[in-house]
DNA sequence: TGCCAGTAAAG
DNA sequence: CTGCCTACTGGCA
């Protein structure tokens, strides 16, 4: 039977993949597809045969055969042995055994997520329409009806059920907290005499609505785990899944990890089978980019949507690289998870030069233009072919002064070709004895050109400063992955500009999701343990970045502009006389052409303020500024209102002042100066409200992230005190989790009284008004001082 | 007052 | 899928 379906959900079960499709008619269809997991072993053929034979004798491997695959580092084709697993369940044991062979035989494709490996191998991606052929619940053939990188997403209507808690998520469900449910515009609290009754009640709703998507707040950790436990304990069925067979349901995977120099907490996951459960509070991409962004990254990352919901941008971009590698017939090296050792000071000195900064003169400036390089680092990687395997590669050695002698000349990488056809069960290359992806031919690049990025090869293949040589013969895996993302992001941004505001939202969300993947891709180059990381590549990118910002500065100055400030990929410039828009556009065009990366006019500020350091008011700081563009819109960076540890009341007060500045239309020094009395008056009303003491506790809450467990704190900071209060109430926060509190008594008072932790704020009678006045004063000063506010006595 | 632990921001 | 630099605050001796 032939149908058309939207690939919705997928997961492995026993030795097959289960796929769920939504049809145009609104039905959902479950299909199975046999997919044997193949691991590849390199090394001497005789030894390989012996190892493969041993794995088969142990029952882990059903069959094995000689195959060929491409080495990531050299681009060379290698003879390998393909081992087809007897069952997915054997993977951990086979992996452990192969791990002990360390060095003897390189192991490839052995640590991939099964669902993702299936998608890479079949050349499929979730959240897209396919023509299907099925027989008796088995998938026979499948081919896509749309491009993976298409500008338009066609999402079928999804039946959505909302789940949430009626009170603070730190209060356990059933112990003071209730379950709220939303469906078809209705919003209600589920009531039941006991836990079993609550499970039954939710069960009725799930059967009635049969939702495709359960969108929850705190579902992963606070709702689904207790409900599942009660369902088991009291024998009340809870139809979370559409999958008719029993599914594994354990709530593991909560962890605190170190990222970007800070601790992050990721809660455990509670995925459903055959429908989606997305916990909005436990999903980076949902938070940043909404459902459209999530659908976008699931499709590009070739990862089931519920996994993408919990994934970091790093996981997504890595998945895209793995998909690219698989499609190009590249053997995927095993990433063994050894934590990165701490870098020595000397290493840091070499690596961490980072972005270039020109210091701004603190104070107000008028008619300043901001020029930004678009996606600078990813564009550099694409433009200059920077990838772990292209930095000082073996194949181009000898052309420059550095590097080893040439040993091997691989064929040039084939040009990208569009994806055609699809998967047909039983056809060569689908799942049989052949290398994954090789049926599509090498380099089946599906993306277009890189949008704002000049095409590779670039004439400049010697990185500035360190002088690494970049491969001229093969385009690297990272640039090949990035190019179509850059192109799509440009397309989405352009689309968002040309459609009405309401429609533009989804394009903006999708491009924002891509932005995060692009940013992370650069970071991963510098991470030793990233699968496709290499520190020299990271260095080369930042060196090119500094080079281009400097080049841009020189061109600006050559054209008679004064460069006020520069920060990694942005420049703030002005001229004494009036500058026409066209002149700036022309300047950008010149710099774009000279640097190979698109520089765009972000806007012209009527005025902009660069703030001075609080510690040394004579000194400017690079990352704190605010200003108003010609169209009256504000741009604010680094001020109190941008910090998450600023209480809402202080944030709103600062925002009100900024808004008044923007709405006033003031353009000249005199007009700005005339606003001062009005702003002072506004500030005074906020001070008055604080002194009156009738603010709600919620307006004064400070949110901070815990960097360690309560016991590890050496200093009794307010956050540590609040976390200790919660601990005494039986609520245990992990490093990386947020703690929320209100300052109650002054600093020198007994420690138990200094702060009051949320959610125990109802009982709060008073707050430390002096401290909040101080916070408010600082926020007011940030805005007022540049306009000549006198210090208050 | 100075030191340092702790935390957050822009890119 | 564990990657900074810098500015700043607040506790504490």
PDB file of N, CA, C and O in Angstrom, chain A residues 297-324:
ATOM      1  N   UNK A 297      15.626  21.865  13.933  1.00  0.00           N
ATOM      2  CA  UNK A 297      16.882  21.200  14.306  1.00  0.00           C
ATOM      3  C   UNK A 297      16.752  19.684  14.319  1.00  0.00           C
ATOM      4  O   UNK A 297      17.722  18.973  14.031  1.00  0.00           O
ATOM      5  N   UNK A 298      15.562  19.163  14.612  1.00  0.00           N
ATOM      6  CA  UNK A 298      15.376  17.708  14.542  1.00  0.00           C
ATOM      7  C   UNK A 298      15.593  17.253  13.106  1.00  0.00           C
ATOM      8  O   UNK A 298      16.227  16.236  12.837  1.00  0.00           O
ATOM      9  N   UNK A 299      15.079  18.035  12.169  1.00  0.00           N
ATOM     10  CA  UNK A 299      15.206  17.688  10.761  1.00  0.00           C
ATOM     11  C   UNK A 299      16.663  17.775  10.304  1.00  0.00           C
ATOM     12  O   UNK A 299      17.197  16.835   9.727  1.00  0.00           O
ATOM     13  N   UNK A 300      17.307  18.895  10.594  1.00  0.00           N
ATOM     14  CA  UNK A 300      18.699  19.048  10.153  1.00  0.00           C
ATOM     15  C   UNK A 300      19.644  18.097  10.890  1.00  0.00           C
ATOM     16  O   UNK A 300      20.578  17.570  10.301  1.00  0.00           O
ATOM     17  N   UNK A 301      19.411  17.925  12.187  1.00  0.00           N
ATOM     18  CA  UNK A 301      20.298  17.072  12.971  1.00  0.00           C
ATOM     19  C   UNK A 301      20.005  15.593  12.800  1.00  0.00           C
ATOM     20  O   UNK A 301      20.709  14.754  13.351  1.00  0.00           O
ATOM     21  N   UNK A 302      18.965  15.264  12.045  1.00  0.00           N
ATOM     22  CA  UNK A 302      18.560  13.874  11.815  1.00  0.00           C
ATOM     23  C   UNK A 302      18.502  13.105  13.135  1.00  0.00           C
ATOM     24  O   UNK A 302      19.157  12.090  13.329  1.00  0.00           O
ATOM     25  N   UNK A 303      17.674  13.649  14.004  1.00  0.00           N
ATOM     26  CA  UNK A 303      17.574  13.122  15.356  1.00  0.00           C
ATOM     27  C   UNK A 303      16.102  13.149  15.743  1.00  0.00           C
ATOM     28  O   UNK A 303      15.415  14.120  15.422  1.00  0.00           O
ATOM     29  N   UNK A 304      15.577  12.097  16.428  1.00  0.00           N
ATOM     30  CA  UNK A 304      14.177  12.134  16.840  1.00  0.00           C
ATOM     31  C   UNK A 304      13.892  13.421  17.620  1.00  0.00           C
ATOM     32  O   UNK A 304      14.728  13.853  18.413  1.00  0.00           O
ATOM     33  N   UNK A 305      12.720  14.011  17.402  1.00  0.00           N
ATOM     34  CA  UNK A 305      12.453  15.341  17.955  1.00  0.00           C
ATOM     35  C   UNK A 305      12.568  15.387  19.479  1.00  0.00           C
ATOM     36  O   UNK A 305      13.052  16.358  20.034  1.00  0.00           O
ATOM     37  N   UNK A 306      12.122  14.317  20.143  1.00  0.00           N
ATOM     38  CA  UNK A 306      12.184  14.356  21.604  1.00  0.00           C
ATOM     39  C   UNK A 306      13.623  14.353  22.094  1.00  0.00           C
ATOM     40  O   UNK A 306      13.936  14.915  23.139  1.00  0.00           O
ATOM     41  N   UNK A 307      14.528  13.738  21.329  1.00  0.00           N
ATOM     42  CA  UNK A 307      15.938  13.790  21.692  1.00  0.00           C
ATOM     43  C   UNK A 307      16.501  15.188  21.426  1.00  0.00           C
ATOM     44  O   UNK A 307      17.275  15.717  22.213  1.00  0.00           O
ATOM     45  N   UNK A 308      16.101  15.743  20.284  1.00  0.00           N
ATOM     46  CA  UNK A 308      16.566  17.093  19.947  1.00  0.00           C
ATOM     47  C   UNK A 308      16.116  18.093  21.007  1.00  0.00           C
ATOM     48  O   UNK A 308      16.824  19.040  21.324  1.00  0.00           O
ATOM     49  N   UNK A 309      14.906  17.850  21.573  1.00  0.00           N
ATOM     50  CA  UNK A 309      14.385  18.773  22.578  1.00  0.00           C
ATOM     51  C   UNK A 309      15.314  18.849  23.782  1.00  0.00           C
ATOM     52  O   UNK A 309      15.476  19.901  24.380  1.00  0.00           O
ATOM     53  N   UNK A 310      15.917  17.728  24.133  1.00  0.00           N
ATOM     54  CA  UNK A 310      16.795  17.711  25.314  1.00  0.00           C
ATOM     55  C   UNK A 310      18.251  17.916  24.963  1.00  0.00           C
ATOM     56  O   UNK A 310      19.103  17.943  25.845  1.00  0.00           O
ATOM     57  N   UNK A 311      18.557  17.995  23.687  1.00  0.00           N
ATOM     58  CA  UNK A 311      19.955  18.072  23.279  1.00  0.00           C
ATOM     59  C   UNK A 311      20.481  19.493  23.388  1.00  0.00           C
ATOM     60  O   UNK A 311      19.739  20.458  23.310  1.00  0.00           O
ATOM     61  N   UNK A 312      21.791  19.594  23.547  1.00  0.00           N
ATOM     62  CA  UNK A 312      22.444  20.894  23.509  1.00  0.00           C
ATOM     63  C   UNK A 312      22.751  21.207  22.050  1.00  0.00           C
ATOM     64  O   UNK A 312      22.758  20.317  21.206  1.00  0.00           O
ATOM     65  N   UNK A 313      23.015  22.469  21.731  1.00  0.00           N
ATOM     66  CA  UNK A 313      23.403  22.791  20.349  1.00  0.00           C
ATOM     67  C   UNK A 313      24.627  21.989  19.910  1.00  0.00           C
ATOM     68  O   UNK A 313      24.735  21.617  18.744  1.00  0.00           O
ATOM     69  N   UNK A 314      25.519  21.699  20.855  1.00  0.00           N
ATOM     70  CA  UNK A 314      26.711  20.915  20.522  1.00  0.00           C
ATOM     71  C   UNK A 314      26.364  19.520  20.041  1.00  0.00           C
ATOM     72  O   UNK A 314      26.940  19.003  19.086  1.00  0.00           O
ATOM     73  N   UNK A 315      25.386  18.894  20.708  1.00  0.00           N
ATOM     74  CA  UNK A 315      24.971  17.558  20.298  1.00  0.00           C
ATOM     75  C   UNK A 315      24.357  17.611  18.898  1.00  0.00           C
ATOM     76  O   UNK A 315      24.606  16.745  18.073  1.00  0.00           O
ATOM     77  N   UNK A 316      23.578  18.650  18.644  1.00  0.00           N
ATOM     78  CA  UNK A 316      22.923  18.778  17.345  1.00  0.00           C
ATOM     79  C   UNK A 316      23.937  18.976  16.218  1.00  0.00           C
ATOM     80  O   UNK A 316      23.853  18.331  15.171  1.00  0.00           O
ATOM     81  N   UNK A 317      24.892  19.879  16.428  1.00  0.00           N
ATOM     82  CA  UNK A 317      25.840  20.141  15.353  1.00  0.00           C
ATOM     83  C   UNK A 317      26.722  18.904  15.137  1.00  0.00           C
ATOM     84  O   UNK A 317      27.058  18.566  14.006  1.00  0.00           O
ATOM     85  N   UNK A 318      27.038  18.207  16.218  1.00  0.00           N
ATOM     86  CA  UNK A 318      27.805  16.973  16.071  1.00  0.00           C
ATOM     87  C   UNK A 318      27.007  15.956  15.265  1.00  0.00           C
ATOM     88  O   UNK A 318      27.548  15.279  14.399  1.00  0.00           O
ATOM     89  N   UNK A 319      25.708  15.874  15.546  1.00  0.00           N
ATOM     90  CA  UNK A 319      24.878  14.937  14.797  1.00  0.00           C
ATOM     91  C   UNK A 319      24.863  15.292  13.312  1.00  0.00           C
ATOM     92  O   UNK A 319      24.890  14.405  12.443  1.00  0.00           O
ATOM     93  N   UNK A 320      24.840  16.582  13.006  1.00  0.00           N
ATOM     94  CA  UNK A 320      24.874  16.985  11.595  1.00  0.00           C
ATOM     95  C   UNK A 320      26.197  16.589  10.949  1.00  0.00           C
ATOM     96  O   UNK A 320      26.240  16.203   9.784  1.00  0.00           O
ATOM     97  N   UNK A 321      27.272  16.703  11.716  1.00  0.00           N
ATOM     98  CA  UNK A 321      28.577  16.302  11.184  1.00  0.00           C
ATOM     99  C   UNK A 321      28.635  14.795  10.976  1.00  0.00           C
ATOM    100  O   UNK A 321      29.180  14.318   9.976  1.00  0.00           O
ATOM    101  N   UNK A 322      28.057  14.061  11.902  1.00  0.00           N
ATOM    102  CA  UNK A 322      28.029  12.606  11.760  1.00  0.00           C
ATOM    103  C   UNK A 322      27.210  12.211  10.535  1.00  0.00           C
ATOM    104  O   UNK A 322      27.598  11.316   9.771  1.00  0.00           O
ATOM    105  N   UNK A 323      26.081  12.902  10.346  1.00  0.00           N
ATOM    106  CA  UNK A 323      25.238  12.604   9.193  1.00  0.00           C
ATOM    107  C   UNK A 323      25.989  12.897   7.894  1.00  0.00           C
ATOM    108  O   UNK A 323      25.949  12.116   6.938  1.00  0.00           O
ATOM    109  N   UNK A 324      26.681  14.016   7.890  1.00  0.00           N
ATOM    110  CA  UNK A 324      27.480  14.404   6.719  1.00  0.00           C
ATOM    111  C   UNK A 324      28.553  13.339   6.445  1.00  0.00           C
ATOM    112  O   UNK A 324      28.744  12.902   5.317  1.00  0.00           O
TER     113      UNK A 324
END
